[in-house]
Short mmCIF file of C-alpha atoms and ligand atoms in Angstrom, two decimals:
data_model
loop_
_atom_site.label_atom_id
_atom_site.label_comp_id
_atom_site.label_asym_id
_atom_site.label_seq_id
_atom_site.Cartn_x
_atom_site.Cartn_y
_atom_site.Cartn_z
CA MET A 273 21.01 3.06 -7.63
CA LYS A 274 19.64 0.61 -10.22
CA PRO A 275 16.50 1.67 -12.17
CA ILE A 276 13.14 0.21 -11.63
CA LEU A 277 11.58 -0.67 -14.98
CA VAL A 278 7.87 0.06 -15.52
CA ILE A 279 6.24 -1.94 -18.27
CA GLY A 280 2.68 -0.34 -19.05
CA ALA A 281 4.02 3.04 -17.92
CA THR A 282 1.54 5.06 -20.09
CA GLY A 283 -1.54 3.12 -18.73
CA ARG A 284 -3.71 3.91 -15.84
CA VAL A 285 -1.92 2.03 -13.11
CA GLY A 286 1.63 2.24 -14.64
CA ARG A 287 1.49 5.91 -15.06
CA GLU A 288 0.70 6.22 -11.19
CA VAL A 289 3.45 3.73 -10.36
CA VAL A 290 5.98 5.93 -12.32
CA SER A 291 4.86 9.06 -10.63
CA GLN A 292 4.91 7.53 -7.12
CA LEU A 293 8.25 5.94 -7.60
CA GLN A 294 9.62 9.27 -8.71
CA ALA A 295 8.03 11.06 -5.74
CA ALA A 296 9.76 8.50 -3.43
CA GLY A 297 13.07 9.64 -5.10
CA LYS A 298 13.67 6.03 -6.87
CA PRO A 299 15.16 5.94 -10.27
CA VAL A 300 12.52 4.97 -12.85
CA ARG A 301 12.83 3.85 -16.42
CA ALA A 302 9.56 3.66 -18.44
CA MET A 303 9.01 1.30 -21.22
CA ALA A 304 6.84 2.67 -23.96
CA ARG A 305 5.91 1.70 -27.57
CA THR A 306 6.07 5.35 -28.60
CA PRO A 307 8.40 7.22 -26.16
CA GLU A 308 7.85 10.44 -28.04
CA SER A 309 4.21 10.66 -27.05
CA ALA A 310 4.38 8.87 -23.64
CA GLY A 311 3.85 12.25 -21.67
CA LEU A 312 5.74 11.17 -18.80
CA PRO A 313 7.29 13.92 -16.59
CA GLU A 314 11.11 14.55 -16.55
CA PRO A 315 13.44 13.24 -15.40
CA VAL A 316 11.94 9.75 -16.10
CA GLU A 317 13.97 7.78 -18.46
CA VAL A 318 11.66 6.69 -21.30
CA VAL A 319 12.98 3.69 -23.40
CA TYR A 320 11.24 2.16 -26.34
CA GLY A 321 10.01 -1.58 -25.95
CA ASP A 322 7.23 -3.69 -27.14
CA LEU A 323 6.05 -6.71 -25.44
CA THR A 324 5.25 -8.50 -28.76
CA LEU A 325 9.01 -7.97 -29.78
CA PRO A 326 11.07 -9.65 -27.13
CA ALA A 327 14.37 -8.46 -28.30
CA THR A 328 13.37 -4.78 -27.68
CA LEU A 329 13.19 -5.61 -23.98
CA ASP A 330 16.98 -5.83 -23.94
CA ARG A 331 17.60 -2.19 -23.81
CA CYS A 332 14.91 -1.59 -21.34
CA LEU A 333 16.22 -4.20 -18.86
CA GLU A 334 19.78 -2.98 -19.11
CA GLY A 335 20.99 -2.64 -15.36
CA ALA A 336 17.35 -2.88 -14.10
CA ASP A 337 16.60 -4.37 -10.79
CA SER A 338 12.99 -4.54 -10.20
CA VAL A 339 10.25 -4.72 -12.84
CA PHE A 340 6.58 -3.80 -12.60
CA LEU A 341 4.65 -5.63 -15.26
CA VAL A 342 1.24 -4.81 -16.95
CA TRP A 343 0.39 -7.08 -19.88
CA THR A 344 -2.36 -6.10 -22.07
CA ALA A 345 -0.72 -7.22 -25.43
CA PRO A 346 -1.67 -10.33 -27.35
CA PRO A 347 -0.47 -13.48 -25.70
CA ASP A 348 1.81 -15.01 -28.46
CA THR A 349 5.17 -13.75 -27.10
CA VAL A 350 4.33 -14.28 -23.44
CA ALA A 351 7.14 -17.09 -23.19
CA GLY A 352 9.91 -15.23 -25.06
CA THR A 353 9.22 -11.91 -23.37
CA LEU A 354 8.88 -13.31 -19.89
CA ASP A 355 12.07 -15.28 -20.38
CA GLN A 356 13.97 -11.96 -21.13
CA VAL A 357 12.55 -10.31 -18.11
CA THR A 358 13.09 -13.07 -15.63
CA LYS A 359 16.61 -13.63 -16.63
CA ARG A 360 17.65 -10.13 -16.07
CA ALA A 361 15.39 -8.79 -13.23
CA ARG A 362 15.96 -9.67 -9.44
CA ARG A 363 12.26 -8.90 -8.53
CA ILE A 364 9.01 -8.65 -10.52
CA VAL A 365 5.50 -7.13 -9.53
CA PHE A 366 2.79 -8.26 -11.86
CA LEU A 367 -0.52 -6.59 -12.27
CA SER A 368 -2.82 -9.59 -12.36
CA ALA A 369 -6.52 -10.22 -11.25
CA PRO A 370 -8.33 -11.84 -8.42
CA PHE A 371 -9.11 -15.21 -10.34
CA LYS A 372 -8.42 -17.41 -7.16
CA THR A 373 -10.97 -15.32 -5.13
CA PRO A 374 -14.04 -17.57 -4.74
CA HIS A 375 -16.59 -14.80 -5.08
CA PRO A 376 -18.95 -15.22 -8.10
CA PHE A 377 -18.01 -11.88 -9.62
CA PHE A 378 -14.48 -13.10 -10.07
CA GLN A 379 -15.37 -16.68 -11.29
CA GLN A 380 -17.01 -16.04 -14.60
CA PRO A 381 -15.41 -16.91 -17.98
CA ASN A 382 -12.67 -14.32 -18.76
CA PRO A 383 -10.37 -14.49 -21.82
CA ALA A 384 -7.82 -12.61 -20.06
CA ARG A 385 -7.38 -15.21 -17.30
CA ARG A 386 -5.65 -17.69 -19.38
CA VAL A 387 -2.82 -15.06 -20.25
CA ALA A 388 -2.47 -13.95 -16.68
CA GLU A 389 -2.03 -17.63 -15.58
CA GLN A 390 0.56 -18.22 -18.23
CA ILE A 391 2.55 -15.20 -17.11
CA GLU A 392 2.21 -16.06 -13.46
CA ARG A 393 3.47 -19.67 -14.14
CA SER A 394 6.48 -18.31 -15.96
CA ILE A 395 7.36 -15.80 -13.30
CA GLU A 396 6.92 -18.59 -10.48
CA GLY A 397 9.08 -21.01 -12.36
CA ALA A 398 11.86 -18.42 -12.85
CA GLY A 399 13.40 -18.46 -9.38
CA ILE A 400 13.21 -14.68 -8.92
CA GLU A 401 11.24 -12.54 -6.25
CA TRP A 402 7.82 -12.01 -7.25
CA THR A 403 4.57 -10.29 -5.94
CA PHE A 404 1.23 -10.61 -7.78
CA LEU A 405 -1.39 -7.83 -7.37
CA ARG A 406 -4.83 -8.90 -7.79
CA PRO A 407 -7.11 -5.94 -7.79
CA GLY A 408 -10.83 -5.99 -8.37
CA MET A 409 -12.81 -3.52 -10.52
CA PHE A 410 -10.81 -0.29 -11.14
CA ALA A 411 -12.59 2.96 -10.13
CA ALA A 412 -11.08 4.38 -13.24
CA ASN A 413 -13.46 2.17 -15.34
CA ALA A 414 -16.01 4.70 -14.34
CA ARG A 415 -14.50 7.04 -16.89
CA HIS A 416 -15.06 4.79 -19.78
CA PHE A 417 -18.30 3.14 -18.53
CA TRP A 418 -20.26 6.19 -17.81
CA GLY A 419 -18.09 9.30 -18.87
CA PRO A 420 -19.54 9.47 -22.48
CA GLN A 421 -23.20 9.38 -21.44
CA ILE A 422 -22.79 11.86 -18.63
CA ARG A 423 -20.79 14.31 -20.80
CA GLY A 424 -23.43 14.17 -23.44
CA GLY A 425 -26.55 14.47 -21.42
CA ASN A 426 -28.32 13.62 -18.23
CA ILE A 427 -29.60 10.13 -18.97
CA VAL A 428 -27.34 7.08 -18.10
CA ARG A 429 -28.56 3.67 -19.44
CA TRP A 430 -26.60 0.72 -18.02
CA PRO A 431 -27.25 -2.95 -17.31
CA TYR A 432 -27.34 -4.70 -13.85
CA LEU A 433 -27.62 -1.65 -11.86
CA ALA A 434 -28.06 -3.74 -8.68
CA ALA A 435 -24.78 -5.46 -9.22
CA PRO A 436 -22.24 -4.27 -6.57
CA THR A 437 -18.48 -3.88 -7.02
CA ALA A 438 -15.78 -2.38 -4.68
CA PRO A 439 -14.04 -0.03 -7.00
CA ILE A 440 -10.32 0.43 -6.20
CA ASP A 441 -8.42 3.80 -6.89
CA GLU A 442 -5.58 3.28 -9.44
CA ARG A 443 -3.49 5.21 -6.95
CA ASP A 444 -3.95 2.79 -4.24
CA ILE A 445 -2.98 -0.21 -6.56
CA ALA A 446 0.08 1.82 -7.52
CA ALA A 447 0.91 2.43 -3.90
CA VAL A 448 0.98 -1.23 -3.24
CA ALA A 449 3.04 -1.84 -6.27
CA VAL A 450 5.64 0.76 -5.27
CA ARG A 451 5.87 -0.90 -1.83
CA ALA A 452 6.48 -4.37 -3.34
CA LEU A 453 9.05 -2.79 -5.82
CA CYS A 454 10.99 -1.05 -3.16
CA GLU A 455 10.63 -2.98 0.20
CA ASP A 456 11.54 -6.41 1.21
CA GLY A 457 8.93 -8.60 2.71
CA HIS A 458 6.52 -8.91 -0.18
CA ALA A 459 8.05 -11.90 -2.08
CA GLY A 460 5.50 -14.59 -2.95
CA ALA A 461 2.68 -12.48 -1.85
CA GLU A 462 -0.68 -12.34 -3.69
CA TYR A 463 -2.37 -9.18 -2.65
CA VAL A 464 -6.17 -9.01 -3.51
CA LEU A 465 -6.77 -5.36 -3.60
CA THR A 466 -10.33 -3.70 -3.45
CA GLY A 467 -11.80 -0.44 -2.58
CA PRO A 468 -13.08 -0.05 0.99
CA GLU A 469 -16.86 -0.43 0.19
CA SER A 470 -19.37 -2.39 -1.70
CA LEU A 471 -21.42 -0.16 -3.98
CA ARG A 472 -24.03 -1.10 -6.39
CA GLN A 473 -23.32 0.35 -10.03
CA LEU A 474 -26.58 2.41 -9.41
CA GLU A 475 -24.84 3.92 -6.31
CA GLN A 476 -21.63 4.47 -8.16
CA ILE A 477 -23.53 6.39 -11.02
CA ALA A 478 -25.47 8.41 -8.42
CA THR A 479 -22.22 9.30 -6.82
CA ILE A 480 -20.89 10.85 -9.87
CA GLY A 481 -24.15 12.76 -10.43
CA ASP A 482 -23.94 13.98 -6.66
CA VAL A 483 -20.31 14.97 -6.81
CA THR A 484 -20.58 16.72 -10.11
CA GLY A 485 -23.88 18.36 -9.25
CA ARG A 486 -25.88 16.60 -11.97
CA ALA A 487 -29.35 15.46 -11.77
CA LEU A 488 -28.87 12.13 -13.58
CA ARG A 489 -31.70 9.92 -14.76
CA ILE A 490 -30.41 6.38 -14.43
CA GLU A 491 -32.19 3.68 -16.43
CA GLU A 492 -31.74 -0.06 -16.27
CA MET A 493 -30.89 -1.80 -19.74
CA SER A 494 -31.71 -5.49 -20.20
CA PRO A 495 -28.68 -7.70 -21.06
CA GLU A 496 -30.39 -8.23 -24.57
CA GLU A 497 -30.46 -4.44 -25.24
CA THR A 498 -26.90 -4.04 -23.86
CA ARG A 499 -25.56 -6.75 -26.39
CA ARG A 500 -27.39 -4.98 -29.07
CA GLU A 501 -26.26 -1.44 -28.40
CA TRP A 502 -22.74 -2.25 -27.54
CA ALA A 503 -22.08 -4.40 -30.59
CA GLY A 504 -19.47 -2.56 -32.51
CA LEU A 505 -18.38 -0.54 -29.52
CA TYR A 506 -16.69 -3.50 -27.67
CA PRO A 507 -15.60 -6.94 -28.72
CA PRO A 508 -18.26 -9.53 -28.06
CA PRO A 509 -16.16 -11.52 -25.50
CA ALA A 510 -15.64 -8.22 -23.47
CA ILE A 511 -19.31 -7.61 -23.44
CA ASP A 512 -20.13 -11.25 -22.41
CA MET A 513 -17.47 -11.07 -19.76
CA LEU A 514 -18.91 -7.89 -17.97
CA LEU A 515 -22.50 -9.14 -18.32
CA ASN A 516 -21.74 -12.65 -16.86
CA ALA A 517 -19.76 -10.96 -14.06
CA TRP A 518 -22.32 -8.48 -13.14
CA ALA A 519 -25.21 -11.04 -13.38
CA ALA A 520 -23.24 -13.23 -10.94
CA ALA A 521 -22.57 -10.33 -8.57
CA VAL A 522 -26.26 -9.38 -7.90
CA GLY A 523 -27.83 -10.38 -4.75
CA GLN A 524 -24.51 -10.38 -2.52
CA ALA A 525 -22.11 -7.72 -1.30
CA ALA A 526 -18.89 -7.25 -3.42
CA HIS A 527 -15.88 -8.81 -2.10
CA VAL A 528 -13.92 -6.17 0.14
CA THR A 529 -10.48 -6.67 1.61
CA SER A 530 -8.41 -4.71 3.92
CA THR A 531 -5.27 -5.60 2.34
CA PHE A 532 -4.44 -2.13 1.13
CA ALA A 533 -4.89 -0.74 4.70
CA GLU A 534 -2.70 -3.52 6.09
CA ILE A 535 0.13 -2.89 3.73
CA THR A 536 0.05 0.95 3.77
CA GLY A 537 -1.34 1.76 7.23
CA ARG A 538 -3.99 4.07 5.75
CA PRO A 539 -7.61 3.34 4.54
CA ALA A 540 -8.04 2.69 0.67
CA ARG A 541 -9.68 5.80 -1.12
CA LYS A 542 -13.45 5.77 -1.38
CA PHE A 543 -15.09 5.83 -4.86
CA ARG A 544 -16.45 9.29 -3.90
CA GLU A 545 -12.91 10.59 -3.66
CA TRP A 546 -11.85 9.19 -6.94
CA VAL A 547 -14.94 10.93 -8.56
CA ALA A 548 -14.06 14.35 -6.78
CA ASP A 549 -10.47 14.03 -8.16
CA HIS A 550 -11.75 13.27 -11.75
CA ALA A 551 -14.90 15.34 -11.90
CA ALA A 552 -13.66 17.00 -15.00
CA ASP A 553 -13.84 13.74 -16.88
CA PHE A 554 -17.51 14.01 -16.54
CA ARG A 555 -18.09 17.49 -17.46
CA GLY A 556 -19.27 18.26 -21.19
N1 LIG B 234 -9.89 -2.62 -15.52
C1 LIG B 234 -10.11 -3.46 -14.30
O1 LIG B 234 -11.09 -3.27 -13.72
C2 LIG B 234 -9.12 -4.40 -13.96
C3 LIG B 234 -9.33 -5.07 -12.85
C4 LIG B 234 -8.23 -6.21 -12.39
C5 LIG B 234 -7.21 -6.39 -13.32
N2 LIG B 234 -7.18 -5.48 -14.34
C6 LIG B 234 -5.86 -5.75 -15.19
O2 LIG B 234 -5.18 -4.47 -15.28
C7 LIG B 234 -4.40 -4.50 -16.58
C8 LIG B 234 -4.60 -3.30 -17.16
O3 LIG B 234 -3.99 -2.17 -16.50
P1 LIG B 234 -4.15 -0.55 -16.89
O4 LIG B 234 -5.66 -0.43 -16.93
O5 LIG B 234 -3.38 0.16 -16.07
O6 LIG B 234 -3.78 -0.67 -18.36
P2 LIG B 234 -4.03 0.34 -19.46
O7 LIG B 234 -4.39 1.74 -19.05
O8 LIG B 234 -4.99 -0.31 -20.46
O9 LIG B 234 -2.60 0.44 -20.23
C9 LIG B 234 -2.01 -0.59 -20.83
C10 LIG B 234 -0.55 -0.37 -20.85
O10 LIG B 234 0.12 -1.51 -21.57
C11 LIG B 234 0.97 -0.85 -22.65
N3 LIG B 234 0.97 -1.85 -23.82
C12 LIG B 234 -0.02 -2.30 -24.37
N4 LIG B 234 0.41 -3.21 -25.34
C13 LIG B 234 1.79 -3.19 -25.23
C14 LIG B 234 2.90 -3.80 -26.07
N5 LIG B 234 2.61 -4.45 -26.96
N6 LIG B 234 4.09 -3.51 -25.69
C15 LIG B 234 4.35 -2.67 -24.55
N7 LIG B 234 3.41 -2.08 -23.98
C16 LIG B 234 2.16 -2.28 -24.17
C17 LIG B 234 0.26 0.43 -22.97
O11 LIG B 234 1.18 1.11 -23.75
P3 LIG B 234 0.90 2.19 -25.03
O12 LIG B 234 0.72 3.43 -24.41
O13 LIG B 234 2.11 1.70 -25.90
O14 LIG B 234 -0.40 1.69 -25.63
C18 LIG B 234 -0.23 0.88 -21.66
O15 LIG B 234 0.85 1.63 -20.99
C19 LIG B 234 -4.85 -5.71 -17.40
O16 LIG B 234 -4.04 -6.68 -17.42
C20 LIG B 234 -6.07 -6.16 -16.78
O17 LIG B 234 -6.38 -7.44 -16.77
C21 LIG B 234 -8.01 -4.61 -14.73
#
């Protein structure tokens, strides 16, 4: 059997894709910039590769059939790298974003959008089988958003507490990726994937408190306070992107799709389940 190449294999979704492919008995090859510290389980073959150095993809793609692609690298080498991938692979599943969905949350300025669009155009023009995954807000963001404050005390200060999202579990994104990589019938599909319920940020933080048995005090921060306090922690365009998206989200339910359930035949995991399975990330 030809190996399935996972690019972004050490990331949140890619790691899950590797482990689910392995569990399904598929031959997996993981690309990593530092294979020695990738921390991927045997017998996964880990091969050095860097998206910013297109020639390094050669060895990764040798004999590979399908490719799962996550792109968080700078955009300069998109054309050269995608050319390498699309010349060698028969099928590609790309982790994109829901920028075609006409919900205000997904329609705010976002610097990552241009890169994703460029990648999609390269893939579409290459004449190979492709599937684009368009997940909404990852449940796993909770670890970075609120983990540090909850580990450090009982007060959580956060902007736009009334903004709803429908967090999706990275294991569910990976499950759809695995189907699209291994089964026929997904070519040309663009799957908008969300969690099963619309939850305000306030409710998400309260869920973490509830599941971990903590009495959290949740306080609203103004956008101005947020910009001031987050300066230096995150790049300004990332702060603007989040604040704009949350501001636009207030006042209507989050966009929720049943795509995951339709593809897999089971309901998407609730945010509460994600928290229960990652409760240790919120303990001091
Ligand atoms: N967070 C959200 O709510 C959300 C929602 C929708 C879509 N998305 C999309 O999801 C993607 C991120 O997925 P994720 O959270 O699973 O990623 P992640 O955890 O940030 O991991 C990024 C992966 O890319 C690898 N990588 C980075 N630069 C590389 C390079 N130059 N060459 C090779 N590999 C490189 C990293 O490998 P190393 O170990 O070498 O660093 C890592 O495996 C983004 O494209 C984002 O736009 C995110």
